[in-house]
XYZ file of C-alpha atoms in Angstrom:
388
model
C 110.919 -39.389 -220.184
C 108.625 -41.862 -221.701
C 107.285 -42.136 -225.265
C 103.941 -40.649 -224.024
C 105.480 -37.712 -222.215
C 107.079 -37.172 -225.595
C 104.162 -37.475 -227.899
C 102.125 -34.855 -225.650
C 101.809 -31.392 -227.002
C 100.547 -28.680 -224.921
C 98.916 -25.752 -226.546
C 100.050 -22.476 -225.110
C 101.227 -18.871 -225.686
C 104.529 -17.746 -224.746
C 105.083 -14.776 -222.832
C 108.096 -12.856 -221.809
C 109.221 -13.313 -218.158
C 106.896 -11.188 -215.578
C 103.983 -11.066 -217.555
C 102.462 -14.407 -216.234
C 99.494 -12.868 -214.301
C 97.240 -14.500 -211.768
C 93.434 -14.316 -212.709
C 91.726 -12.432 -210.008
C 89.031 -14.283 -208.515
C 85.631 -13.526 -208.860
C 84.307 -11.235 -206.105
C 81.447 -12.719 -203.828
C 79.519 -11.364 -201.153
C 81.005 -11.032 -197.371
C 77.838 -12.426 -196.154
C 76.428 -15.590 -194.242
C 72.774 -16.433 -193.390
C 72.741 -13.812 -190.717
C 73.088 -11.086 -192.639
C 70.271 -8.439 -192.956
C 70.490 -5.227 -194.883
C 68.243 -2.381 -194.943
C 67.003 -0.976 -198.297
C 69.842 1.012 -199.783
C 72.617 -0.601 -198.136
C 75.395 -2.383 -200.371
C 76.030 -6.222 -200.351
C 79.583 -6.285 -198.483
C 81.788 -8.314 -200.711
C 85.225 -10.613 -200.451
C 87.529 -12.415 -202.116
C 86.942 -15.529 -200.022
C 85.174 -18.118 -201.648
C 81.640 -18.230 -200.221
C 78.027 -19.219 -201.031
C 76.693 -16.406 -203.386
C 73.370 -14.773 -201.891
C 71.052 -12.709 -204.018
C 69.692 -9.732 -202.848
C 66.325 -11.364 -202.228
C 68.441 -13.436 -199.557
C 69.541 -10.485 -197.899
C 67.286 -7.421 -197.740
C 63.843 -7.069 -195.913
C 61.218 -4.929 -196.846
C 60.620 -1.343 -195.734
C 57.875 -2.334 -193.614
C 60.050 -5.024 -191.932
C 62.729 -2.248 -191.532
C 60.468 0.328 -190.065
C 59.116 -2.504 -187.549
C 62.579 -3.587 -186.614
C 63.607 -0.031 -185.855
C 60.528 0.692 -183.913
C 61.177 -2.483 -181.887
C 64.866 -1.174 -181.339
C 63.454 2.513 -180.261
C 60.698 0.858 -178.455
C 62.625 -1.853 -176.112
C 63.014 -2.567 -172.609
C 63.654 1.017 -171.107
C 66.275 -0.311 -169.039
C 68.121 -1.834 -172.093
C 67.694 1.599 -173.654
C 69.055 3.646 -170.814
C 71.881 0.778 -170.527
C 72.749 1.250 -174.442
C 72.403 5.244 -174.079
C 75.072 5.512 -171.405
C 77.367 3.110 -173.026
C 77.110 4.926 -176.435
C 77.779 8.236 -174.952
C 80.899 7.080 -172.956
C 82.033 5.230 -176.197
C 81.721 8.688 -178.349
C 83.704 10.665 -175.396
C 86.431 7.746 -175.506
C 86.597 7.518 -179.657
C 85.185 3.690 -179.545
C 82.684 2.107 -181.548
C 79.507 0.825 -179.251
C 77.993 -1.383 -181.576
C 79.088 -3.859 -182.303
C 81.676 -3.698 -179.560
C 84.975 -5.052 -179.317
C 85.671 -7.270 -176.204
C 88.386 -4.533 -175.218
C 85.417 -1.935 -175.259
C 83.226 -3.818 -173.271
C 85.946 -4.724 -170.716
C 86.962 -1.397 -170.264
C 83.459 -0.054 -169.774
C 82.918 -2.768 -167.312
C 86.083 -1.165 -165.305
C 84.850 1.885 -165.949
C 81.556 1.192 -164.218
C 83.454 -0.425 -161.357
C 85.497 2.748 -160.852
C 81.906 4.722 -160.045
C 81.716 2.489 -157.139
C 78.364 1.030 -158.362
C 76.887 -1.914 -156.695
C 77.883 -5.483 -158.169
C 74.394 -6.211 -159.024
C 73.652 -2.972 -160.992
C 77.171 -3.457 -163.065
C 76.661 -7.127 -163.878
C 72.965 -6.252 -164.687
C 73.995 -3.284 -166.955
C 76.589 -5.097 -168.609
C 74.550 -8.082 -169.321
C 72.160 -5.593 -171.042
C 74.606 -4.196 -173.354
C 76.013 -7.480 -174.348
C 72.729 -8.612 -175.434
C 72.118 -5.626 -177.356
C 74.866 -6.568 -179.589
C 73.979 -8.273 -183.363
C 73.681 -11.904 -183.641
C 77.347 -13.643 -183.673
C 79.061 -10.249 -182.522
C 78.788 -10.295 -179.005
C 81.888 -9.456 -176.924
C 83.794 -12.258 -174.948
C 82.810 -11.130 -171.393
C 85.317 -13.612 -169.567
C 87.762 -10.634 -168.829
C 84.983 -8.320 -167.498
C 83.693 -11.406 -165.035
C 87.428 -11.572 -164.152
C 87.523 -7.994 -163.001
C 84.169 -7.998 -161.556
C 85.295 -11.071 -159.086
C 88.316 -8.881 -157.933
C 85.748 -5.918 -157.369
C 83.685 -7.698 -155.286
C 86.398 -9.054 -153.131
C 87.686 -5.455 -152.794
C 84.452 -3.301 -152.028
C 82.138 -5.296 -149.665
C 79.890 -2.224 -149.623
C 79.299 -2.883 -153.239
C 77.499 -6.007 -152.562
C 74.712 -4.526 -150.383
C 71.276 -4.193 -152.331
C 69.397 -0.809 -152.190
C 65.825 -2.625 -151.020
C 62.945 -0.345 -150.983
C 61.083 0.073 -148.051
C 57.975 -2.148 -147.885
C 54.583 -0.011 -147.827
C 52.287 -2.552 -146.125
C 48.520 -1.842 -145.057
C 49.438 0.536 -142.224
C 51.341 2.675 -144.559
C 49.163 2.305 -147.513
C 45.676 3.238 -146.174
C 46.974 6.309 -144.796
C 48.399 7.536 -148.363
C 44.811 6.680 -150.320
C 43.122 8.367 -147.701
C 45.320 11.235 -148.101
C 45.075 11.249 -152.129
C 41.180 11.342 -151.986
C 41.233 13.726 -149.428
C 40.391 16.513 -151.680
C 37.944 14.739 -153.695
C 39.980 15.471 -157.090
C 40.024 13.232 -159.989
C 43.975 12.897 -159.912
C 43.306 11.715 -156.091
C 41.039 9.069 -157.404
C 43.817 8.137 -160.041
C 46.460 7.682 -157.681
C 44.262 5.816 -154.976
C 43.151 3.595 -157.478
C 46.899 3.263 -158.491
C 48.191 2.404 -155.187
C 45.637 -0.056 -154.174
C 45.817 -2.077 -157.292
C 49.931 -1.827 -157.374
C 49.769 -3.402 -153.660
C 47.168 -6.256 -154.868
C 48.595 -6.786 -158.133
C 52.092 -6.934 -156.951
C 53.076 -5.583 -160.019
C 56.270 -3.838 -161.518
C 55.455 -0.300 -161.991
C 55.821 -0.647 -166.124
C 52.803 -3.792 -165.446
C 51.162 -1.090 -163.815
C 51.270 1.701 -166.600
C 51.078 -0.456 -169.561
C 47.970 -1.952 -168.296
C 44.999 -1.498 -171.192
C 41.233 -0.840 -169.789
C 40.294 -3.940 -172.272
C 42.663 -6.237 -169.977
C 40.236 -5.389 -166.744
C 36.977 -7.031 -165.442
C 35.762 -5.169 -162.240
C 33.502 -7.419 -160.753
C 31.402 -6.964 -157.301
C 34.234 -8.661 -155.122
C 37.142 -8.914 -157.505
C 39.158 -7.375 -160.119
C 40.191 -9.571 -162.946
C 43.445 -9.044 -164.964
C 44.836 -10.649 -168.367
C 48.375 -10.250 -169.044
C 49.927 -11.284 -172.284
C 53.006 -11.891 -170.307
C 55.426 -10.284 -167.596
C 59.011 -10.611 -166.727
C 59.395 -13.906 -165.817
C 56.893 -15.552 -168.032
C 57.674 -14.959 -171.471
C 54.892 -15.827 -174.038
C 52.689 -17.060 -171.055
C 49.359 -15.403 -170.783
C 47.751 -15.482 -167.396
C 44.233 -14.368 -165.770
C 44.709 -12.857 -162.245
C 41.979 -12.738 -159.816
C 42.566 -9.991 -157.221
C 40.004 -10.397 -154.536
C 38.861 -7.135 -152.740
C 38.634 -6.734 -149.263
C 37.576 -3.969 -146.892
C 40.346 -2.293 -146.111
C 41.767 -1.902 -149.691
C 38.284 -1.133 -151.287
C 40.243 -2.117 -154.894
C 36.703 -2.638 -156.598
C 35.240 0.963 -155.192
C 38.623 2.866 -156.121
C 39.087 1.200 -159.428
C 35.395 1.363 -160.810
C 35.367 5.229 -159.479
C 38.302 5.752 -161.635
C 37.315 3.862 -164.505
C 34.087 5.211 -164.601
C 35.348 8.778 -164.602
C 37.341 7.496 -167.917
C 34.147 6.376 -169.383
C 32.389 9.863 -168.878
C 34.956 11.490 -170.909
C 34.500 8.665 -173.680
C 37.840 6.891 -172.744
C 36.810 3.035 -173.024
C 39.894 1.414 -174.330
C 43.691 2.004 -174.126
C 45.820 2.589 -170.722
C 44.007 2.470 -167.629
C 46.532 5.282 -165.936
C 46.572 8.465 -167.439
C 47.593 11.967 -167.270
C 45.186 14.049 -165.427
C 45.400 17.897 -166.212
C 44.972 20.504 -163.325
C 41.535 21.127 -164.476
C 40.570 17.493 -163.719
C 40.526 16.576 -167.243
C 41.949 13.418 -168.855
C 45.142 14.927 -171.192
C 43.988 14.061 -174.560
C 45.860 11.570 -177.038
C 46.968 15.381 -179.050
C 48.111 16.815 -176.069
C 50.065 13.559 -175.064
C 51.719 13.599 -178.125
C 53.540 16.979 -178.115
C 54.975 16.187 -174.660
C 55.118 12.162 -174.442
C 56.390 11.340 -177.980
C 57.659 7.781 -176.666
C 55.002 7.037 -174.326
C 52.272 8.294 -175.853
C 48.933 8.142 -173.535
C 50.636 5.864 -171.446
C 52.022 6.982 -168.336
C 56.180 6.855 -167.590
C 57.031 4.028 -164.931
C 58.889 7.242 -163.395
C 55.220 8.757 -162.671
C 54.084 6.099 -160.290
C 57.362 6.433 -158.402
C 56.979 9.931 -157.992
C 53.348 9.728 -156.859
C 53.876 7.147 -154.275
C 56.839 9.273 -152.667
C 54.463 12.461 -152.886
C 51.524 10.543 -150.945
C 53.926 8.818 -148.646
C 55.448 12.472 -147.350
C 51.985 13.803 -147.647
C 50.488 11.397 -145.261
C 53.339 12.477 -142.572
C 55.103 8.645 -142.931
C 58.189 7.763 -141.781
C 60.583 5.124 -143.329
C 63.553 2.932 -141.409
C 66.128 4.481 -143.720
C 65.208 2.282 -146.597
C 64.168 4.520 -149.834
C 60.705 5.039 -151.178
C 59.645 4.047 -154.345
C 56.936 2.351 -156.733
C 58.815 -0.791 -156.015
C 57.610 -0.202 -151.970
C 53.939 -1.302 -153.150
C 55.252 -4.669 -154.466
C 57.530 -4.928 -151.447
C 54.550 -4.244 -149.062
C 52.275 -6.884 -150.490
C 54.860 -9.667 -150.415
C 55.955 -8.270 -146.842
C 52.343 -8.453 -145.532
C 51.734 -12.228 -147.134
C 54.873 -13.308 -145.742
C 54.636 -12.215 -142.490
C 50.957 -13.482 -142.195
C 51.881 -17.237 -142.880
C 51.943 -17.742 -146.805
C 53.669 -20.341 -148.379
C 56.748 -20.196 -150.387
C 54.511 -21.304 -153.208
C 51.787 -18.358 -152.564
C 54.318 -15.770 -152.532
C 55.658 -16.869 -155.996
C 52.393 -16.924 -157.090
C 51.070 -13.593 -156.232
C 53.844 -11.817 -157.288
C 54.468 -14.179 -160.414
C 58.125 -14.793 -159.550
C 59.886 -17.781 -160.840
C 59.086 -20.999 -159.735
C 61.527 -21.966 -156.727
C 62.672 -18.065 -156.483
C 64.310 -17.008 -153.400
C 63.399 -13.341 -153.787
C 60.240 -13.346 -152.249
C 61.300 -14.877 -149.215
C 64.889 -13.874 -148.458
C 64.225 -10.033 -149.524
C 60.974 -9.384 -147.899
C 59.539 -11.940 -145.684
C 63.291 -12.946 -143.805
C 64.333 -9.267 -143.044
C 60.733 -8.295 -141.685
C 60.790 -11.572 -139.150
C 64.595 -10.806 -138.379
C 63.899 -7.202 -136.863
C 61.206 -8.799 -134.332
C 63.643 -11.412 -133.295
C 65.492 -10.480 -130.163
C 67.511 -13.322 -128.166
C 68.278 -11.019 -125.634
C 64.458 -11.171 -124.402
C 65.722 -14.473 -122.544
C 67.732 -12.266 -120.461
C 66.292 -11.353 -117.030
C 65.857 -7.354 -116.356
C 68.330 -6.045 -114.216
C 67.094 -4.019 -111.360
C 69.337 -1.520 -109.945
C 67.494 -1.098 -106.566
C 67.898 -4.644 -105.505
C 70.938 -5.210 -107.958
C 69.589 -8.576 -109.188
C 68.152 -9.580 -112.217
C 64.176 -10.818 -112.207
């Protein structure tokens, strides 16, 4: 020890053994830049030293909280269905649904496989569930994908897609005529919905979400303004649906829209509920029975009406099911079978550029059914016992 050490004086209080206690660190909020708290929630805390946020940084207003809740409730119907089923399963299993753990996510994926669902269906549902989780809390999907790859190898039937029967013009025209046969308002609505669905090449949710303000009915076409669609998020479009004599799109749409105008309806959804007396259901009536969709029809309604008029017209399929998607499939099939280019198909159905769906799902199967290499083989004549 040197002199300098000897001269150093330490000012301290003497304590008995065991009385020296480490000071507890100040409690800090357990938050980061992704934390969002609703009004009334307490700030989570931890002993870990982190940046201290104030309530100003963490809370959203009552208005924003309400808007977020509405946005969650009115999200994609498919996402809601997937999450509702997942939450119900989690409740049965005593697991937390949101945010879920990787183990729960993987176990649910195996549960879907045990039901023998299609690979595409399982993958789609699991993707919707994963993206529904809060930011930064999505489960790891690597184990699920490992199980799915094994399931794919062992279940060849699970690879088959359930394709809708294409309602091409030879099927569509009799359906529209049957709907109009009684000359009733609900038939006017349905025939307009059928003609529009075929020519618009729309998905059923796009048909029923369409507003009168988005349409212009001209003498030779119907123009449609879209804020966005499934493959064009945030990209507005104006579509020009040219009419043709066999479809009578302008006549059928104008008759229905004029009927709405006679009842004072000039804004809001194009396709609406029609009561048995022919009057369009009021917003007050719809509010009692359609608490989520309001004046807008459910996509399932289009599905039900397509099936109804297909059956009423006495039409038969080749075994594939009839659904609302049959209108989109029918329009694409008619285009593809009559020389439409890939680019024209993509534009008409608003598929992504370079999409293989229209060509592989609608055009190629239709063309394949007409191909028969055995036509080259001469017919066998049993009388001459020769081929000619």
